Coordinates of C-alpha atoms in Angstrom, one line a residue:
X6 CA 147.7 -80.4 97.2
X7 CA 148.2 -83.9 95.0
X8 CA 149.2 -84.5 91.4
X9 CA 145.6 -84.1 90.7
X10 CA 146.0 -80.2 91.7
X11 CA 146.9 -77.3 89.1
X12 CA 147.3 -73.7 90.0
X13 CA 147.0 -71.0 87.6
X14 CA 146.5 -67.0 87.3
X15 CA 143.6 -67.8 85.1
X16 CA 142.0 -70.9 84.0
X17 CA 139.5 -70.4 80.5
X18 CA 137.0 -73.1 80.1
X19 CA 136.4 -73.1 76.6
X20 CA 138.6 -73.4 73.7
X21 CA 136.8 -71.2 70.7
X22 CA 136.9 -67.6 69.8
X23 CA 135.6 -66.3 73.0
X24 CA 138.2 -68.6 75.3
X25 CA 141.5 -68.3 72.9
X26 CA 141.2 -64.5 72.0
X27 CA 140.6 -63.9 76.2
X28 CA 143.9 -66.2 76.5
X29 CA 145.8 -64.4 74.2
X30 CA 145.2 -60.7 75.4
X31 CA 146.3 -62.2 78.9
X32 CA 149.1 -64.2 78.2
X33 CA 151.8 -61.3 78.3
X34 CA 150.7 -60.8 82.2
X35 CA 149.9 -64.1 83.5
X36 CA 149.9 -67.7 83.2
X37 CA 146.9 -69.0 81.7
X38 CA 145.2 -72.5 81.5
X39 CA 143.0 -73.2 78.7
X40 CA 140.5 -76.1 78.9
X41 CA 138.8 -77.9 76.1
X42 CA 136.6 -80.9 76.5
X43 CA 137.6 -82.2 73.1
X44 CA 140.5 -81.2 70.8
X45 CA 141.2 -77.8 70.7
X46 CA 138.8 -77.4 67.6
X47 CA 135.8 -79.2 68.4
X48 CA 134.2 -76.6 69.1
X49 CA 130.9 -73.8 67.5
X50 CA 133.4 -71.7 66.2
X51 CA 134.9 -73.7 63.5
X52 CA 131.7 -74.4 62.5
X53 CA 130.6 -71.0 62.0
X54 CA 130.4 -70.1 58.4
X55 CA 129.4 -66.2 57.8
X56 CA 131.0 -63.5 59.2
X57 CA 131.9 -60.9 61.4
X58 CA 130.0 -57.7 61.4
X59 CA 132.0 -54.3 61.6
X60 CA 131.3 -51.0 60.1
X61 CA 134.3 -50.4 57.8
X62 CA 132.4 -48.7 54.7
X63 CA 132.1 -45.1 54.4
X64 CA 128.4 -45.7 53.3
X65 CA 127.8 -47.5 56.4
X66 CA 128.0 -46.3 60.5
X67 CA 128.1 -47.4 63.8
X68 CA 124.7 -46.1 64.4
X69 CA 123.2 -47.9 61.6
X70 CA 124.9 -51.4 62.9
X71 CA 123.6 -50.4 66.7
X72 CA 120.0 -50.1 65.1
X73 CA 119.9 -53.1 62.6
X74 CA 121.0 -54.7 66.1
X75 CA 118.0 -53.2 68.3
X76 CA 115.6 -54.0 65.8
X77 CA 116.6 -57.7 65.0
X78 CA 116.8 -57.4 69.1
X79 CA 112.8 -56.9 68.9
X80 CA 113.4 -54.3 71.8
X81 CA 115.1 -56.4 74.2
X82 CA 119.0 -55.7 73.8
X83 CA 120.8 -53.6 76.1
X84 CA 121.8 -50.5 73.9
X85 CA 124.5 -49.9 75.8
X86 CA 126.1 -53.0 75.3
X87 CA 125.3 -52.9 71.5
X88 CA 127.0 -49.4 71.0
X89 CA 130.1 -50.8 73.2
X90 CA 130.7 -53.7 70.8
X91 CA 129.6 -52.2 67.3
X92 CA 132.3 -48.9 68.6
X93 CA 134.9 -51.8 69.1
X94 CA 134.0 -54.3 65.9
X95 CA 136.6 -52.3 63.6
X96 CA 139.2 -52.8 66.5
X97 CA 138.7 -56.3 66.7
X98 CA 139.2 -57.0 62.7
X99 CA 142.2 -55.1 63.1
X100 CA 143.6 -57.0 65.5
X101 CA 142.7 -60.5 63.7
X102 CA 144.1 -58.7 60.4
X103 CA 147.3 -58.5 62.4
X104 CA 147.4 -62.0 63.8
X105 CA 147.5 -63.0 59.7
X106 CA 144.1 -64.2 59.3
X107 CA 143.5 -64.8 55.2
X108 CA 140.0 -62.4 55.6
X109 CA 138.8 -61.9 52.2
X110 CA 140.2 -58.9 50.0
X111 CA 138.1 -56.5 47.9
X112 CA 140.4 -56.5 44.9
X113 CA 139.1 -52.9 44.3
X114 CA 138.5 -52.0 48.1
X115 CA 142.3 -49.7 48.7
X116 CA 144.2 -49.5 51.2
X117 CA 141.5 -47.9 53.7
X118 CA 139.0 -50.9 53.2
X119 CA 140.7 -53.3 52.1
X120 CA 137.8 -56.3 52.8
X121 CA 135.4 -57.7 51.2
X122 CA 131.9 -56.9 52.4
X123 CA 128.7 -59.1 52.2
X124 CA 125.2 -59.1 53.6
X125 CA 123.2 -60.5 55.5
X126 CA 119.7 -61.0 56.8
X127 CA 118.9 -58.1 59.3
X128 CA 121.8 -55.7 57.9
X129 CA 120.7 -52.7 56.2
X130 CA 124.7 -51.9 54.7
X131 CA 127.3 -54.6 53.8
X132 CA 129.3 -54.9 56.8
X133 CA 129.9 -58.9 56.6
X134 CA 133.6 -59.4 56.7
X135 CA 134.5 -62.5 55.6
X136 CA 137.0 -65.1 54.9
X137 CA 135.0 -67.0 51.9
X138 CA 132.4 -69.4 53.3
X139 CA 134.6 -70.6 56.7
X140 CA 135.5 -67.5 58.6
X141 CA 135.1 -69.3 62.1
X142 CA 137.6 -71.7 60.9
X143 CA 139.6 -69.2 59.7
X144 CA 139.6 -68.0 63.3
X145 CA 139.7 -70.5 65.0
X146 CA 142.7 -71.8 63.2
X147 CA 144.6 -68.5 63.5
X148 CA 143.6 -68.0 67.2
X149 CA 144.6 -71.9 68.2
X150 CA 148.4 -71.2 66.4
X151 CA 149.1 -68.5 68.2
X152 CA 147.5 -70.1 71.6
X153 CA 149.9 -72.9 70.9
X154 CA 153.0 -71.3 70.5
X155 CA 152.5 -68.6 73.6
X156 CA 154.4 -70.0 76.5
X157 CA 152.4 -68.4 79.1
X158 CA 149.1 -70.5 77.3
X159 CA 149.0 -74.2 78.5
X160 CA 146.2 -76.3 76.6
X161 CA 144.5 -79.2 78.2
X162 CA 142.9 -80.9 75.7
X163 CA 140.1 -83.6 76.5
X164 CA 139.3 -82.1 80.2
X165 CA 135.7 -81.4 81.0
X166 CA 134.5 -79.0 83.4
X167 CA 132.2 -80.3 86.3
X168 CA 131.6 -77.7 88.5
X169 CA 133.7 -74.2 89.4
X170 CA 134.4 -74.4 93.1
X171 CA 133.6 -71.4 95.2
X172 CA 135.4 -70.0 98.7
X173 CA 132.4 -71.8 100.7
X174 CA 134.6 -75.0 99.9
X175 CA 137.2 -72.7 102.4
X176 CA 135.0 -71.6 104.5
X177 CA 133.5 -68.7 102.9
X178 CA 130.8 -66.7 101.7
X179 CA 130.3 -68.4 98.5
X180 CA 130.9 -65.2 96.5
X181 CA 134.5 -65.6 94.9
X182 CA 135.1 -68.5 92.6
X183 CA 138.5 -69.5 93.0
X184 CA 138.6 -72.5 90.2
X185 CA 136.9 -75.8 89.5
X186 CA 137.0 -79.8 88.7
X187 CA 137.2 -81.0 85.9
X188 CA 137.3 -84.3 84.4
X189 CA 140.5 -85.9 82.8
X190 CA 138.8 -87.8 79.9
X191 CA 141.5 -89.5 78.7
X192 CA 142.5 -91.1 82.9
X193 CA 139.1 -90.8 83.8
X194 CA 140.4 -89.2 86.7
X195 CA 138.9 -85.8 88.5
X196 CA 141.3 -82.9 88.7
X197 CA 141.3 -79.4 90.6
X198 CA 142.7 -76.3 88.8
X199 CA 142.8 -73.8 91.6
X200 CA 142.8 -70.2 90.0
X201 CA 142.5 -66.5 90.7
X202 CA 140.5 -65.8 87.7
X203 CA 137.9 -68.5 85.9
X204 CA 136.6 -67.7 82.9
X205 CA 133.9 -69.5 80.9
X206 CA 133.8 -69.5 77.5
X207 CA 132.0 -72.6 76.8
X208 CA 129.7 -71.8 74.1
X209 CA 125.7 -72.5 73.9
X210 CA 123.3 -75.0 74.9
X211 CA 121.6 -76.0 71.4
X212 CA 121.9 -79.8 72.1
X213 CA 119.1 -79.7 74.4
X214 CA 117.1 -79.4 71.0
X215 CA 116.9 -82.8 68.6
X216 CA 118.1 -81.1 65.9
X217 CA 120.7 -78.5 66.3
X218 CA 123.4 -77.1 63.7
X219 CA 126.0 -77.5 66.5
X220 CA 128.4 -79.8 67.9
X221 CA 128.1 -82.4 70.2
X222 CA 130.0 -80.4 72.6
X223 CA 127.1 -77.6 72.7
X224 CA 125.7 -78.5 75.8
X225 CA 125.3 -75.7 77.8
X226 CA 128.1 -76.5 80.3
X227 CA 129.2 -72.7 81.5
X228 CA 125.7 -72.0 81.9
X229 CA 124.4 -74.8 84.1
X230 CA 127.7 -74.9 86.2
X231 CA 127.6 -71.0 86.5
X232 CA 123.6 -71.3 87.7
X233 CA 124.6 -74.4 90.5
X234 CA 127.2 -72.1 91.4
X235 CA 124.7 -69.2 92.4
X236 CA 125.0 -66.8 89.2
X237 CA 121.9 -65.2 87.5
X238 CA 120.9 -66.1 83.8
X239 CA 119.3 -64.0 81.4
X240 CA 116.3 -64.5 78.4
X241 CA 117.1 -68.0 78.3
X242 CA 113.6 -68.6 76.4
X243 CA 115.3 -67.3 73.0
X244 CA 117.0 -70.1 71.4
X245 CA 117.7 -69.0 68.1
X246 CA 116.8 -71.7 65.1
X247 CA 118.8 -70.9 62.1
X248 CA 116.3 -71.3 59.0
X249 CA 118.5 -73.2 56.7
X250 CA 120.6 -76.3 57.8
X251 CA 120.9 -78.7 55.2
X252 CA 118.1 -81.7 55.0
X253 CA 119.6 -84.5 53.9
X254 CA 119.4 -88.2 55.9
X255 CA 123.5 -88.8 56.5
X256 CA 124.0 -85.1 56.8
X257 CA 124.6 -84.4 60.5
X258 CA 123.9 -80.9 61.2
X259 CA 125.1 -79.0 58.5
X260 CA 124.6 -75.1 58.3
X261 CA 123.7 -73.4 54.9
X262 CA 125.0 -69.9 55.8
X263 CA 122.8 -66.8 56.1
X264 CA 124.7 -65.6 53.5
X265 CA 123.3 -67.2 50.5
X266 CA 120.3 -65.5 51.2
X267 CA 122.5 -62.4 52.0
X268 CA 124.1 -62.6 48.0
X269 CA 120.2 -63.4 46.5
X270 CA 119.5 -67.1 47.6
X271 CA 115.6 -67.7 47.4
X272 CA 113.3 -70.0 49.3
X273 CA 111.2 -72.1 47.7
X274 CA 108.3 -74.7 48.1
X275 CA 108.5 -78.2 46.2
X276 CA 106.7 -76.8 43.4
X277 CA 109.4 -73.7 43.0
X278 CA 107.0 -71.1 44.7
X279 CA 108.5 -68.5 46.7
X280 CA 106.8 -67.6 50.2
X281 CA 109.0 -65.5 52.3
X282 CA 106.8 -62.0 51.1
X283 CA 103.8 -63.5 52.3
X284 CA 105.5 -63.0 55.8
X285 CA 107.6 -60.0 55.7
X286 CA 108.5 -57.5 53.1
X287 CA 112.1 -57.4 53.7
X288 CA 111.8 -61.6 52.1
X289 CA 114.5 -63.6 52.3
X290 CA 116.2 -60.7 54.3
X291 CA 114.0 -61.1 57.0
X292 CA 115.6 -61.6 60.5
X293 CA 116.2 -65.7 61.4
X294 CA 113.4 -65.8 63.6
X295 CA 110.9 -64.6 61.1
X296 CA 112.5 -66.7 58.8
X297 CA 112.6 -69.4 60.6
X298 CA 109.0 -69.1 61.9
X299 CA 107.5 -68.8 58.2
X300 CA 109.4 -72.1 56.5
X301 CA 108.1 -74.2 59.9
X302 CA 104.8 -72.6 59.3
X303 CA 104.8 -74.1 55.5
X304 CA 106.2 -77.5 56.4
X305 CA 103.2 -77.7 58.9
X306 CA 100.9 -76.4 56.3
X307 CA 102.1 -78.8 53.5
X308 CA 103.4 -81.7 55.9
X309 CA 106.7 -80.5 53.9
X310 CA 109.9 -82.5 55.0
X311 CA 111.8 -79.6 53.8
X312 CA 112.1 -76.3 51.9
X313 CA 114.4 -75.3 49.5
X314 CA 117.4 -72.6 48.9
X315 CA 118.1 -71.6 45.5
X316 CA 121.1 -69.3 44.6
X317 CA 121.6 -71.5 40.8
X318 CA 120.3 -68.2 38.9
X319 CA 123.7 -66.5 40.4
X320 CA 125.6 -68.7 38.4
X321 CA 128.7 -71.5 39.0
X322 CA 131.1 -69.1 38.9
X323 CA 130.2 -66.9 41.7
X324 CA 128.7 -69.7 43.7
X325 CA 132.4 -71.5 43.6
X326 CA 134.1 -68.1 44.9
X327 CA 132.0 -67.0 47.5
X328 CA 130.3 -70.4 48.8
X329 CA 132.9 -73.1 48.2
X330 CA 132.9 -75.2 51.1
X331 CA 129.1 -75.5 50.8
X332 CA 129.1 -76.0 47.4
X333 CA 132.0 -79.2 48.3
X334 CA 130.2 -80.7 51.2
X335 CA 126.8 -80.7 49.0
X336 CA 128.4 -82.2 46.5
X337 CA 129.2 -84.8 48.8
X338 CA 125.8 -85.7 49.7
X339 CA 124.5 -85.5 45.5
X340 CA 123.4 -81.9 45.9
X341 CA 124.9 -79.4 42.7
X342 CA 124.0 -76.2 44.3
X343 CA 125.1 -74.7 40.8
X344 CA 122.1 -76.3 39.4
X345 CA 119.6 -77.3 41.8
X346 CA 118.3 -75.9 45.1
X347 CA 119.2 -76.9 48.4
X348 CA 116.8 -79.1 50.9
X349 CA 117.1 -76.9 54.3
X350 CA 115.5 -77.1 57.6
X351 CA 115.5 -74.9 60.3
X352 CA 117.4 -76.3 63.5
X353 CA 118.4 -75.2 66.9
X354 CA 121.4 -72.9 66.4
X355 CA 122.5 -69.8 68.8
X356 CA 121.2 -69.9 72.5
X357 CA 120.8 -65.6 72.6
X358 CA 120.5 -65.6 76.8
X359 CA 123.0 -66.6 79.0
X360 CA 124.9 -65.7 82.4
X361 CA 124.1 -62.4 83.2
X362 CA 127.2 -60.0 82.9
X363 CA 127.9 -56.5 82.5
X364 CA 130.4 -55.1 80.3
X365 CA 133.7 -56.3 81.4
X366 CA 132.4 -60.0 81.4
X367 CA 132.0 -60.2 84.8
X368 CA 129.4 -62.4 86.5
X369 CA 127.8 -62.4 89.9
X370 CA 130.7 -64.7 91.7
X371 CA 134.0 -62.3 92.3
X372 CA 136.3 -64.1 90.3
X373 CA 134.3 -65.3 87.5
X374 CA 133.8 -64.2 84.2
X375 CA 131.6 -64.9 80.8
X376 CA 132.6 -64.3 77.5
X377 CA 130.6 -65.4 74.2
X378 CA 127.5 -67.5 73.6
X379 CA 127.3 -68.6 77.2
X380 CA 127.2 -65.2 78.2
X381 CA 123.9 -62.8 78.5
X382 CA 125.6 -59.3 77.7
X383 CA 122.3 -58.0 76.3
X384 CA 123.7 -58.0 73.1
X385 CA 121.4 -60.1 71.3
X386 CA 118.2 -59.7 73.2
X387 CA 115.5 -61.5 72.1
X388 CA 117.0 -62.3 68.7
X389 CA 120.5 -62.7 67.7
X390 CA 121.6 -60.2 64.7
X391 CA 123.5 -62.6 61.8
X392 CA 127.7 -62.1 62.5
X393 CA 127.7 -60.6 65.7
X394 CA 128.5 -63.8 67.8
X395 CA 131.9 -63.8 66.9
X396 CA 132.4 -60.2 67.0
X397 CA 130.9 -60.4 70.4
X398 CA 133.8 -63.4 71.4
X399 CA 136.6 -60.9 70.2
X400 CA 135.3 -57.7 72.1
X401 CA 134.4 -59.2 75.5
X402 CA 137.0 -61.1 75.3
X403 CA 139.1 -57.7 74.8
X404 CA 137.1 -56.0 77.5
X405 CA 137.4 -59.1 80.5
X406 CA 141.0 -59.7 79.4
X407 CA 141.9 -55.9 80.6
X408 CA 139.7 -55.8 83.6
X409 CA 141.3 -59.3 85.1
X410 CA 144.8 -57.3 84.3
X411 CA 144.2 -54.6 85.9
X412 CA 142.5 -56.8 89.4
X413 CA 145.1 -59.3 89.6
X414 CA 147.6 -57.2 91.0
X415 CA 145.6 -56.1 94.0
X416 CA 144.4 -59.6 94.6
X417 CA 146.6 -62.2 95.7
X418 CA 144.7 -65.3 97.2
X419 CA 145.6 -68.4 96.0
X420 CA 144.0 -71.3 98.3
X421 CA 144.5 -75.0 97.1
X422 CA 141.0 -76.9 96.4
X423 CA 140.1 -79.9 98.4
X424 CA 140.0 -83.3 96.3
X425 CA 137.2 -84.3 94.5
X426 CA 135.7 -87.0 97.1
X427 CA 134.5 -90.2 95.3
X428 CA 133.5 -91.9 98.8
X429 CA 130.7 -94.5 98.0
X430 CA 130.9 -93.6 94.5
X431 CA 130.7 -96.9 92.1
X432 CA 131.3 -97.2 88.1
X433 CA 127.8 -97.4 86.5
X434 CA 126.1 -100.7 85.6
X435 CA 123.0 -99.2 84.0
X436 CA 124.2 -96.5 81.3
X437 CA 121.1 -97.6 79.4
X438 CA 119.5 -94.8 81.7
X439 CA 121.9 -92.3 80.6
X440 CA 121.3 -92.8 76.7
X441 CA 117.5 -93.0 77.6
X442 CA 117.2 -89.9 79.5
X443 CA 119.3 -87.9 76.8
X444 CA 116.7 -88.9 74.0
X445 CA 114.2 -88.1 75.8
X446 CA 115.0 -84.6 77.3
X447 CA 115.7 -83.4 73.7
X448 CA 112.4 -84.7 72.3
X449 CA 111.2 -83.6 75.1
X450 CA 112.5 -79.8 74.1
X451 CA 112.0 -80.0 70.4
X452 CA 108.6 -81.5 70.6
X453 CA 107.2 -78.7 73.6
X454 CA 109.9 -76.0 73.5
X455 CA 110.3 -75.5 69.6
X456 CA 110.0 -72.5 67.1
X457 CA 106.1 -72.3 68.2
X458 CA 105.2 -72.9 71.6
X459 CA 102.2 -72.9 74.0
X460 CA 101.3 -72.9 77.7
X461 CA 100.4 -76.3 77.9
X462 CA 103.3 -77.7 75.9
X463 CA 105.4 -75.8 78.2
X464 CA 103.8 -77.2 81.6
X465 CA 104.3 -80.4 79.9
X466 CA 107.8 -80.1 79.4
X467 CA 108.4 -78.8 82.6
X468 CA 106.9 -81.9 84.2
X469 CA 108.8 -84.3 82.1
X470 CA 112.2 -82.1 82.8
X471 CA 111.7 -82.1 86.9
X472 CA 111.0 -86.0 86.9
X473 CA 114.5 -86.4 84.6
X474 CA 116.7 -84.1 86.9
X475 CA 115.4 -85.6 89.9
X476 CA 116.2 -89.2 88.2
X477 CA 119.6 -87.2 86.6
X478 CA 120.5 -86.4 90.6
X479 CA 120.1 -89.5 91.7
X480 CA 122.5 -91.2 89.4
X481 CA 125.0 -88.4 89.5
X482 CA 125.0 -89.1 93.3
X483 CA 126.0 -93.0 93.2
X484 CA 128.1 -93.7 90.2
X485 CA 131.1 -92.6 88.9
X486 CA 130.9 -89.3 86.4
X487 CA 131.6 -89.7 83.2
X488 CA 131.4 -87.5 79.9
X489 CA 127.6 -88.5 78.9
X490 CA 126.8 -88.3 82.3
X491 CA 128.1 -84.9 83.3
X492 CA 127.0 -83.8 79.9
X493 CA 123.3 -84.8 80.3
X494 CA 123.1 -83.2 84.2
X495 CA 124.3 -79.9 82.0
X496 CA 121.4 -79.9 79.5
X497 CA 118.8 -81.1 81.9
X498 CA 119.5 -77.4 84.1
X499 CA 119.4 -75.6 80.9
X500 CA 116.3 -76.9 79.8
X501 CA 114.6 -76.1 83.2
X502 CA 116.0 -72.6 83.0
X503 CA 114.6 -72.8 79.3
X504 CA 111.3 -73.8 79.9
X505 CA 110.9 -71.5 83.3
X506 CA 112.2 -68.1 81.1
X507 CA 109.4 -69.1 78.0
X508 CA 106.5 -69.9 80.9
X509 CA 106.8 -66.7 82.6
X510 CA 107.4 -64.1 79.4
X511 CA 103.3 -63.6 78.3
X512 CA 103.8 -62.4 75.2
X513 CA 105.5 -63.3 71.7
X514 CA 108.5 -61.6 70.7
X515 CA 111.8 -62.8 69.2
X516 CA 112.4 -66.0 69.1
X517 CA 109.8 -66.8 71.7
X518 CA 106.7 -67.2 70.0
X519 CA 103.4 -68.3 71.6
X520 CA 99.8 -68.9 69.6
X521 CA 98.4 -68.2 73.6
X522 CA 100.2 -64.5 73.6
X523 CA 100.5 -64.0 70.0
X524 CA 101.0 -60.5 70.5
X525 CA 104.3 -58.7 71.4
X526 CA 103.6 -56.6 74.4
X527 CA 104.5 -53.3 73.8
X528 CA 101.8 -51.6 76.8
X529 CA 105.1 -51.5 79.2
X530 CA 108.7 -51.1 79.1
X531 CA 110.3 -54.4 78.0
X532 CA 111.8 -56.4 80.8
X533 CA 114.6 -59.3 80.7
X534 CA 113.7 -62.8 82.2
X535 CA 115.9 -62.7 84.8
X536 CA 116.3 -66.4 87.0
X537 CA 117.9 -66.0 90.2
X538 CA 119.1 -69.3 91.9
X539 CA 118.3 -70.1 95.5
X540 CA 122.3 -69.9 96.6
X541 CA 122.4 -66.7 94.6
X542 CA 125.7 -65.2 95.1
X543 CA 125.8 -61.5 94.1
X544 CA 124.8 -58.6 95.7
X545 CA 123.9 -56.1 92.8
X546 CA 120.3 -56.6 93.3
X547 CA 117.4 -54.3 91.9
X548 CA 114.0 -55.4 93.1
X549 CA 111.3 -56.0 89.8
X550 CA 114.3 -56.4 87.8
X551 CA 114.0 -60.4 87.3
X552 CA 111.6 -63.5 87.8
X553 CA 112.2 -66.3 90.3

């Protein structure tokens, strides 16, 4: 072991809802490391602006949230995962209620409900709770206090993940992962965190598109290093693109929350038509991918820049309360959402597949665990229901925080990782290549693996993505890694796994729409896309259950 070596019970790689909440229900039983690539909030869960769903109305019930969910779902989730997390949603407000979290009060709600409740597309009751227009911050900033102040909770800021080392490192099997590299970004240097228990929490992979209502740091890390490290994914074809993120040229990914459509926000051509009945009767209530399918249908039509989101007829009053963060940052940029609509585009916003679990988060690698966005629970299927993201973050991370409890007992081994070699290894002269390459992989994606896709598109892409990852390997072989770098190698597997999931499913449904199978195949039962990699390291196989 050298300086460069950590040990600890459990080492989280991610720093949001799903990785702080997982933390917290394990720091009273073991020592836990927390890695985040940037500062502890740089992550998709501040950003998130709508909700958390939850049945707490006595109008409402668990098995209306469970079908809103299989319907929005288009016949892919898993319903026992749904039931599993809409049973536990109330739970899991409960427990951030208890932590202090300002969640928005319904002055006339009692002491049995005692939340405001708000729409949203998708939802047949009000079961939004909320804390006004910011609710991920409002998580994220209680979750990151008490992370903080736990003394069993060490945070290491400005560390990126490389890889998750395995037991074939020790001579194994290559089943148990037993912790991972991870690069120092403010040394530079490589360091091991040897661990009983790795858990990735590391969000989505919408930076593989152009335009995407995430951070930078969305990059699909947890996914690609779970994939190299022989896991299954899971429908990895349905990138969700959220309809409305603001248009505006020095905005940078800005979201307009579902919401405003949830409290009566209209979309609108230039010329202040409406044209969401023309594609579904449930309007502006329409699930995101319907949504989102219909405005890029229009700007095609039209050669439209943009449509527009108008809420002005709900008046200033109410749009302060209940959307005041939006209303500030559009402000900002000229826009008086009190009195004019909003310019919105759809971007890249939620990737719905992930690595395949079950329901105590566990993956196929003993050992490992995957909680949140980078996770495919079955949850979402083949579209993601508006507000149950976070609630998924809070009730796997629940669910894996008990079942690593309960194992670590039994299971001792603690084996230090060998150094990360850099023999032969050189610091880059040509980081032009780098830059290049990351342009044009997410061209690449947005141009042939958008909202509307065909065959021929997809072949395309999958061309242009083999030739990068081969160049992408070759660099990542002979110079020194760095953030871009290891960043890039990330996106370029999840945009393989991407464009291999959408090529194989023959059919439209979801978010994976094709004009060559515009139809959604209901002749058979509905089946996952399920990629298994070629050092594939579990052994719960079911033959006919995935596609190679």
């Amino acid at each position: 072991m050298t300086d460069l070596s950590f040990h600890y019970d459990v080492l989280v790689i991610g720093s949001g809802a799903a990785g702080l909440s997982t933390a917290l229900k394990l720091a009273p039983h073991v020592k836990v490391a927390v890695l985040s690539k940037g500062k502890i909030d740089d992550g998709s869960t501040n950003w998130a602006q709508g909700g958390i769903a939850a049945v707490l109305d006595a109008a409402d019930s668990i098995e209306n949230h469970v079908e809103d969910t299989l319907v929005a779902g288009a016949g892919l989730c898993k319903r026992d995962t749904v039931e599993f997390v809409a049973r536990n949603a109330p739970n899991a407000i409960k427990w951030l209620d208890e932590l202090g979290i300002q969640l928005t009060r319904d002055p006339e709600g009692g002491n049995d409900q005692p939340f405001h409740l708000t729409r949203e597309g998708g939802h047949s009751h009000r079961r939004i709770v909320h804390a006004a227009d910011a609710t991920g911050r409002a998580v994220q900033t209680t979750l990151q206090g008490e992370a903080v102040k736990h003394p069993n909770i060490k945070i290491f800021e400005n560390y990126l993940a490389i890889d998750l080392v395995t037991d074939r490192k020790l001579g194994g099997e290559g089943r148990r992962c037993i912790g991972a590299y991870a690069l120092d970004l403010t040394t530079g240097k490589v360091r091991s965190f040897n661990a009983r228990t790795v858990v990735l929490a590391t969000g989505g992979a919408s930076k593989v598109y152009r335009f995407t209502s995430n951070p930078d740091g969305s990059t699909g890390d947890g996914i690609a290093m779970a994939w190299r490290a022989g896991c299954r994914v899971m429908n990895m074809e349905f990138s969700q693109f959220h309809p409305t993120c603001l248009y505006h040229p020095q905005a940078k990914s800005f979201l307009i929350t579902e919401a405003v459509r949830g409290e009566g926000g209209k979309l609108l051509l230039a010329d202040g038509t409406r044209f969401m009945d023309r594609f579904d009767e449930r309007g502006e209530l329409a699930p995101r991918d319907i949504v989102a399918r219909a405005i890029d249908h229009e700007m095609k039509r039209l050669g439209a820049d943009c449509v527009y989101l108008d809420i002005t007829h709900k008046g200033e009053d109410f749009i302060r309360e209940h959307f005041p963060t939006i209303h500030e940052t559009c402000l900002s940029y000229g826009i008086d959402m009190t009195k004019q609509p909003i310019p919105v585009v759809p971007a890249a916003h939620y990737t719905c597949g992930g690595v395949l679990t079950d329901l105590r988060g566990r993956t196929d690698l003993t050992g490992l665990y995957a909680i949140g966005e980078c996770a495919g629970t079955g949850l979402h299927g083949a579209n993601r229901l508006a507000s149950n993201s976070l609630l998924e973050c809070l009730v796997f991370g629940e669910a894996a925080a008990r079942d690593i409890v309960e194992a670590l007992p039994v299971d001792d081994r603690f084996k230090d990782l060998p150094d990360w070699d850099e023999t032969g290894i050189t610091d880059s002269d040509e980081e032009v290549i780098v830059a290049h390459n990351w342009e044009q992989l997410r061209n690449v994606m947005w141009d042939f693996v958008g909202i509307v896709r065909t065959t021929k598109r997809l072949q395309r892409a999958q061309h242009r993505i083999d030739l990068l990852l081969s160049e992408i390997d070759e660099y990542y072989g002979n110079f020194r890694v760095t953030n871009d770098l290891l960043e890039l190698r990330n996106l370029s597997v999840v945009a393989k796994l991407i464009i291999q999931s959408a090529l194989w499913r023959h059919e439209s449904r979801g978010l994976h729409y094709t004009t060559d199978y515009p139809e959604r195949d209901d002749s058979a039962t509905p089946r996952q896309t399920i990629l298994v990699p070629e050092n594939f390291a579990g052994r719960w196989v079911v033959s006919g259950q995935w596609k190679t």
